[in-house]
């Protein structure tokens, strides 16, 4: 099934969307927001699936993507990990830095801002283009409650939803921030998410081993920009098992970013809400 959040208050209003994105039905009688649904997933997932059957039968109103907030308009945590190490290698070479060998066995991660995310058709705001505004296509997942130290074999069961995200970077601010040794802050503003979050089952065989095996299509100003296969060259999958030293709360998102310099360069991210 596909879930979305219509703009309403700070956390949106939950709706179920048809597979072809043409119609939607309200679901706020089941759970008022996507966050509320995730917090009570075992009890509400069945009712949401039944609502999805209704919308597929032809019920519902036209679905307007511009009326949507991000599926999660805000989250408790956004943790970003580099799953496509060859992407990291390219980015670091561009600024004259070598990649440590440990990056191939232990993913690079940081916590980003999650107090607000950008809607799928909303403008990305910046005070100056001199900051080097850049976009990256990524695949994201939202998890349920993930226990500390979960094994890679068991971690996939905690993935609740899969999304697409435009991770926004301010490239010209990054070198100065990283030089301080405290990580990203100003240089990584709010990210923008596609209008719907889908259950792994919706993706069929394209979702396996906590990895999405589909092309990630991007356009820039209406022109095709790239469509790398998200399942190619992925060093680490989107399993939440990588967070070995801490647990995660319901609505953690993990994402994987794509660099369009070549057809198959990615990195990966994760959010917690």
GROMACS .gro file of C-alpha atoms in nm:
model
  273
    1UNK     CA    1   0.000   0.000   0.000
    2UNK     CA    2   0.095   0.363  -0.045
    3UNK     CA    3   0.059   0.621   0.232
    4UNK     CA    4   0.080   1.000   0.219
    5UNK     CA    5   0.033   1.300   0.447
    6UNK     CA    6  -0.185   1.586   0.328
    7UNK     CA    7  -0.077   1.925   0.460
    8UNK     CA    8  -0.254   1.982   0.791
    9UNK     CA    9  -0.093   2.115   1.107
   10UNK     CA   10   0.266   2.019   1.179
   11UNK     CA   11   0.239   1.644   1.116
   12UNK     CA   12  -0.007   1.620   0.826
   13UNK     CA   13  -0.322   1.412   0.784
   14UNK     CA   14  -0.284   1.046   0.688
   15UNK     CA   15  -0.433   0.919   0.361
   16UNK     CA   16  -0.407   0.596   0.160
   17UNK     CA   17  -0.320   0.641  -0.209
   18UNK     CA   18  -0.397   0.422  -0.509
   19UNK     CA   19  -0.117   0.233  -0.680
   20UNK     CA   20  -0.135   0.460  -0.986
   21UNK     CA   21  -0.131   0.775  -0.765
   22UNK     CA   22  -0.463   0.894  -0.908
   23UNK     CA   23  -0.689   0.869  -0.599
   24UNK     CA   24  -0.677   0.878  -0.223
   25UNK     CA   25  -0.897   0.796   0.074
   26UNK     CA   26  -0.869   0.952   0.421
   27UNK     CA   27  -0.718   0.725   0.686
   28UNK     CA   28  -0.715   0.964   0.981
   29UNK     CA   29  -0.998   0.766   1.139
   30UNK     CA   30  -0.751   0.477   1.166
   31UNK     CA   31  -0.450   0.688   1.267
   32UNK     CA   32  -0.447   1.070   1.251
   33UNK     CA   33  -0.090   1.093   1.119
   34UNK     CA   34   0.171   0.866   0.972
   35UNK     CA   35   0.372   0.902   1.292
   36UNK     CA   36   0.073   0.779   1.492
   37UNK     CA   37   0.033   0.484   1.255
   38UNK     CA   38   0.398   0.389   1.293
   39UNK     CA   39   0.374   0.410   1.672
   40UNK     CA   40   0.087   0.157   1.664
   41UNK     CA   41   0.176  -0.029   1.344
   42UNK     CA   42   0.088  -0.382   1.452
   43UNK     CA   43  -0.265  -0.271   1.540
   44UNK     CA   44  -0.340  -0.039   1.246
   45UNK     CA   45  -0.156  -0.196   0.949
   46UNK     CA   46  -0.443  -0.436   0.876
   47UNK     CA   47  -0.703  -0.158   0.872
   48UNK     CA   48  -0.483   0.054   0.646
   49UNK     CA   49  -0.445  -0.241   0.408
   50UNK     CA   50  -0.825  -0.275   0.392
   51UNK     CA   51  -0.852   0.097   0.315
   52UNK     CA   52  -0.599   0.045   0.035
   53UNK     CA   53  -0.829  -0.221  -0.115
   54UNK     CA   54  -1.112   0.032  -0.112
   55UNK     CA   55  -0.913   0.292  -0.300
   56UNK     CA   56  -0.802   0.029  -0.553
   57UNK     CA   57  -1.166  -0.060  -0.614
   58UNK     CA   58  -1.227   0.294  -0.741
   59UNK     CA   59  -1.328   0.478  -0.427
   60UNK     CA   60  -1.171   0.807  -0.326
   61UNK     CA   61  -1.096   1.159  -0.441
   62UNK     CA   62  -0.832   1.279  -0.692
   63UNK     CA   63  -0.482   1.275  -0.542
   64UNK     CA   64  -0.298   1.608  -0.562
   65UNK     CA   65   0.075   1.575  -0.495
   66UNK     CA   66   0.104   1.950  -0.440
   67UNK     CA   67  -0.133   1.916  -0.143
   68UNK     CA   68   0.109   1.676   0.028
   69UNK     CA   69   0.366   1.736   0.293
   70UNK     CA   70   0.656   1.494   0.325
   71UNK     CA   71   0.513   1.155   0.433
   72UNK     CA   72   0.677   1.234   0.767
   73UNK     CA   73   0.677   1.616   0.790
   74UNK     CA   74   0.923   1.588   1.079
   75UNK     CA   75   1.102   1.301   1.248
   76UNK     CA   76   1.267   1.217   1.576
   77UNK     CA   77   1.590   1.132   1.397
   78UNK     CA   78   1.753   1.146   1.054
   79UNK     CA   79   2.068   0.934   1.049
   80UNK     CA   80   2.264   0.930   0.726
   81UNK     CA   81   2.493   0.644   0.634
   82UNK     CA   82   2.709   0.596   0.325
   83UNK     CA   83   2.595   0.268   0.174
   84UNK     CA   84   2.743   0.326  -0.171
   85UNK     CA   85   3.109   0.366  -0.089
   86UNK     CA   86   3.210   0.440  -0.448
   87UNK     CA   87   2.995   0.754  -0.426
   88UNK     CA   88   3.181   0.859  -0.111
   89UNK     CA   89   3.508   0.794  -0.290
   90UNK     CA   90   3.409   1.026  -0.575
   91UNK     CA   91   3.294   1.305  -0.345
   92UNK     CA   92   3.609   1.290  -0.133
   93UNK     CA   93   3.834   1.287  -0.438
   94UNK     CA   94   3.656   1.597  -0.564
   95UNK     CA   95   3.778   1.785  -0.258
   96UNK     CA   96   4.121   1.619  -0.254
   97UNK     CA   97   4.058   1.375   0.032
   98UNK     CA   98   4.137   1.003   0.041
   99UNK     CA   99   3.885   0.742   0.155
  100UNK     CA  100   3.986   0.539   0.464
  101UNK     CA  101   3.987   0.163   0.414
  102UNK     CA  102   3.748   0.124   0.708
  103UNK     CA  103   3.470   0.285   0.502
  104UNK     CA  104   3.439  -0.043   0.309
  105UNK     CA  105   3.354  -0.240   0.624
  106UNK     CA  106   3.208   0.017   0.866
  107UNK     CA  107   2.961   0.266   0.711
  108UNK     CA  108   3.008   0.638   0.759
  109UNK     CA  109   2.706   0.786   0.941
  110UNK     CA  110   2.590   1.119   1.080
  111UNK     CA  111   2.274   1.262   1.235
  112UNK     CA  112   2.107   1.530   1.023
  113UNK     CA  113   1.834   1.779   1.096
  114UNK     CA  114   1.487   1.624   1.114
  115UNK     CA  115   1.277   1.899   1.271
  116UNK     CA  116   1.124   1.973   0.931
  117UNK     CA  117   1.119   1.816   0.586
  118UNK     CA  118   1.014   1.967   0.254
  119UNK     CA  119   0.699   1.860   0.069
  120UNK     CA  120   0.725   1.688  -0.270
  121UNK     CA  121   0.619   1.994  -0.472
  122UNK     CA  122   0.742   2.268  -0.239
  123UNK     CA  123   1.028   2.505  -0.313
  124UNK     CA  124   1.372   2.440  -0.167
  125UNK     CA  125   1.461   2.769   0.001
  126UNK     CA  126   1.812   2.911   0.035
  127UNK     CA  127   1.932   3.263   0.110
  128UNK     CA  128   2.199   3.254  -0.161
  129UNK     CA  129   2.285   3.041  -0.464
  130UNK     CA  130   2.649   3.110  -0.381
  131UNK     CA  131   2.616   2.840  -0.115
  132UNK     CA  132   2.624   2.577  -0.393
  133UNK     CA  133   2.276   2.425  -0.380
  134UNK     CA  134   2.288   2.061  -0.492
  135UNK     CA  135   2.044   1.771  -0.510
  136UNK     CA  136   2.087   1.398  -0.462
  137UNK     CA  137   1.834   1.126  -0.539
  138UNK     CA  138   1.806   0.875  -0.256
  139UNK     CA  139   1.605   0.574  -0.147
  140UNK     CA  140   1.478   0.593   0.211
  141UNK     CA  141   1.320   0.351   0.455
  142UNK     CA  142   1.120   0.412   0.771
  143UNK     CA  143   1.160   0.158   1.049
  144UNK     CA  144   0.962   0.055   1.351
  145UNK     CA  145   1.123   0.022   1.693
  146UNK     CA  146   1.463  -0.140   1.638
  147UNK     CA  147   1.630  -0.309   1.938
  148UNK     CA  148   1.993  -0.245   2.016
  149UNK     CA  149   2.233  -0.497   1.865
  150UNK     CA  150   1.983  -0.654   1.624
  151UNK     CA  151   2.147  -0.897   1.381
  152UNK     CA  152   2.164  -0.822   1.008
  153UNK     CA  153   1.951  -1.132   0.946
  154UNK     CA  154   1.669  -1.003   1.167
  155UNK     CA  155   1.694  -0.631   1.102
  156UNK     CA  156   1.498  -0.628   0.777
  157UNK     CA  157   1.173  -0.712   0.957
  158UNK     CA  158   1.175  -0.366   1.116
  159UNK     CA  159   1.151  -0.183   0.783
  160UNK     CA  160   0.797  -0.046   0.760
  161UNK     CA  161   0.799   0.180   0.453
  162UNK     CA  162   1.016   0.275   0.157
  163UNK     CA  163   1.043   0.629   0.015
  164UNK     CA  164   1.235   0.848  -0.230
  165UNK     CA  165   1.411   1.161  -0.109
  166UNK     CA  166   1.593   1.458  -0.259
  167UNK     CA  167   1.878   1.516  -0.017
  168UNK     CA  168   1.969   1.884  -0.038
  169UNK     CA  169   2.329   1.992   0.017
  170UNK     CA  170   2.498   2.331   0.021
  171UNK     CA  171   2.826   2.220  -0.133
  172UNK     CA  172   3.019   2.541  -0.084
  173UNK     CA  173   2.954   2.536   0.292
  174UNK     CA  174   3.056   2.174   0.347
  175UNK     CA  175   3.439   2.203   0.343
  176UNK     CA  176   3.444   2.475   0.607
  177UNK     CA  177   3.206   2.287   0.835
  178UNK     CA  178   3.391   1.957   0.806
  179UNK     CA  179   3.719   2.133   0.878
  180UNK     CA  180   3.585   2.221   1.224
  181UNK     CA  181   3.567   1.849   1.302
  182UNK     CA  182   3.206   1.859   1.425
  183UNK     CA  183   3.019   1.746   1.113
  184UNK     CA  184   2.737   1.895   0.903
  185UNK     CA  185   2.496   2.160   1.027
  186UNK     CA  186   2.438   2.464   0.805
  187UNK     CA  187   2.550   2.276   0.493
  188UNK     CA  188   2.279   2.008   0.516
  189UNK     CA  189   1.938   2.183   0.522
  190UNK     CA  190   1.597   2.013   0.512
  191UNK     CA  191   1.552   1.732   0.259
  192UNK     CA  192   1.250   1.690   0.030
  193UNK     CA  193   1.052   1.365   0.004
  194UNK     CA  194   0.834   1.213  -0.266
  195UNK     CA  195   0.460   1.225  -0.188
  196UNK     CA  196   0.411   0.860  -0.088
  197UNK     CA  197   0.574   0.600   0.132
  198UNK     CA  198   0.515   0.240   0.022
  199UNK     CA  199   0.523  -0.089   0.208
  200UNK     CA  200   0.801  -0.328   0.103
  201UNK     CA  201   0.535  -0.578  -0.009
  202UNK     CA  202   0.416  -0.323  -0.266
  203UNK     CA  203   0.754  -0.348  -0.438
  204UNK     CA  204   0.744  -0.725  -0.484
  205UNK     CA  205   1.070  -0.885  -0.596
  206UNK     CA  206   1.225  -0.540  -0.642
  207UNK     CA  207   1.267  -0.525  -0.262
  208UNK     CA  208   1.501  -0.793  -0.133
  209UNK     CA  209   1.786  -0.809   0.116
  210UNK     CA  210   1.679  -0.463   0.245
  211UNK     CA  211   1.774  -0.320  -0.094
  212UNK     CA  212   1.564  -0.161  -0.369
  213UNK     CA  213   1.641  -0.311  -0.710
  214UNK     CA  214   1.484  -0.050  -0.937
  215UNK     CA  215   1.608   0.250  -1.139
  216UNK     CA  216   1.604   0.578  -0.947
  217UNK     CA  217   1.495   0.834  -1.207
  218UNK     CA  218   1.588   1.201  -1.165
  219UNK     CA  219   1.506   1.512  -1.367
  220UNK     CA  220   1.660   1.859  -1.346
  221UNK     CA  221   1.440   2.146  -1.465
  222UNK     CA  222   1.221   1.901  -1.654
  223UNK     CA  223   1.512   1.733  -1.834
  224UNK     CA  224   1.627   1.372  -1.769
  225UNK     CA  225   1.933   1.369  -1.544
  226UNK     CA  226   1.994   1.006  -1.452
  227UNK     CA  227   1.839   0.667  -1.372
  228UNK     CA  228   2.095   0.446  -1.195
  229UNK     CA  229   1.984   0.110  -1.061
  230UNK     CA  230   1.956   0.142  -0.683
  231UNK     CA  231   2.058  -0.220  -0.635
  232UNK     CA  232   2.394  -0.186  -0.812
  233UNK     CA  233   2.721  -0.120  -0.625
  234UNK     CA  234   2.555  -0.105  -0.283
  235UNK     CA  235   2.819  -0.185  -0.022
  236UNK     CA  236   2.576  -0.179   0.272
  237UNK     CA  237   2.203  -0.236   0.247
  238UNK     CA  238   1.933  -0.031   0.422
  239UNK     CA  239   1.906  -0.271   0.715
  240UNK     CA  240   1.887  -0.091   1.052
  241UNK     CA  241   2.132  -0.346   1.195
  242UNK     CA  242   2.417  -0.101   1.133
  243UNK     CA  243   2.310   0.095   1.441
  244UNK     CA  244   2.477  -0.161   1.665
  245UNK     CA  245   2.541   0.060   1.969
  246UNK     CA  246   2.192   0.206   2.013
  247UNK     CA  247   1.827   0.129   1.964
  248UNK     CA  248   1.597   0.325   1.733
  249UNK     CA  249   1.241   0.444   1.787
  250UNK     CA  250   0.945   0.398   1.556
  251UNK     CA  251   0.969   0.596   1.230
  252UNK     CA  252   1.341   0.581   1.179
  253UNK     CA  253   1.414   0.647   0.813
  254UNK     CA  254   1.712   0.515   0.621
  255UNK     CA  255   1.794   0.639   0.276
  256UNK     CA  256   2.049   0.589   0.002
  257UNK     CA  257   2.174   0.872  -0.211
  258UNK     CA  258   2.269   0.860  -0.576
  259UNK     CA  259   2.540   1.059  -0.744
  260UNK     CA  260   2.459   1.116  -1.109
  261UNK     CA  261   2.820   1.159  -1.218
  262UNK     CA  262   2.810   0.796  -1.323
  263UNK     CA  263   2.516   0.564  -1.372
  264UNK     CA  264   2.558   0.369  -1.052
  265UNK     CA  265   2.699   0.585  -0.775
  266UNK     CA  266   2.508   0.591  -0.449
  267UNK     CA  267   2.542   0.650  -0.075
  268UNK     CA  268   2.293   0.585   0.205
  269UNK     CA  269   2.096   0.754   0.481
  270UNK     CA  270   1.865   0.689   0.766
  271UNK     CA  271   1.603   0.887   0.959
  272UNK     CA  272   1.433   0.826   1.285
  273UNK     CA  273   1.097   0.973   1.368
   0.00000   0.00000   0.00000
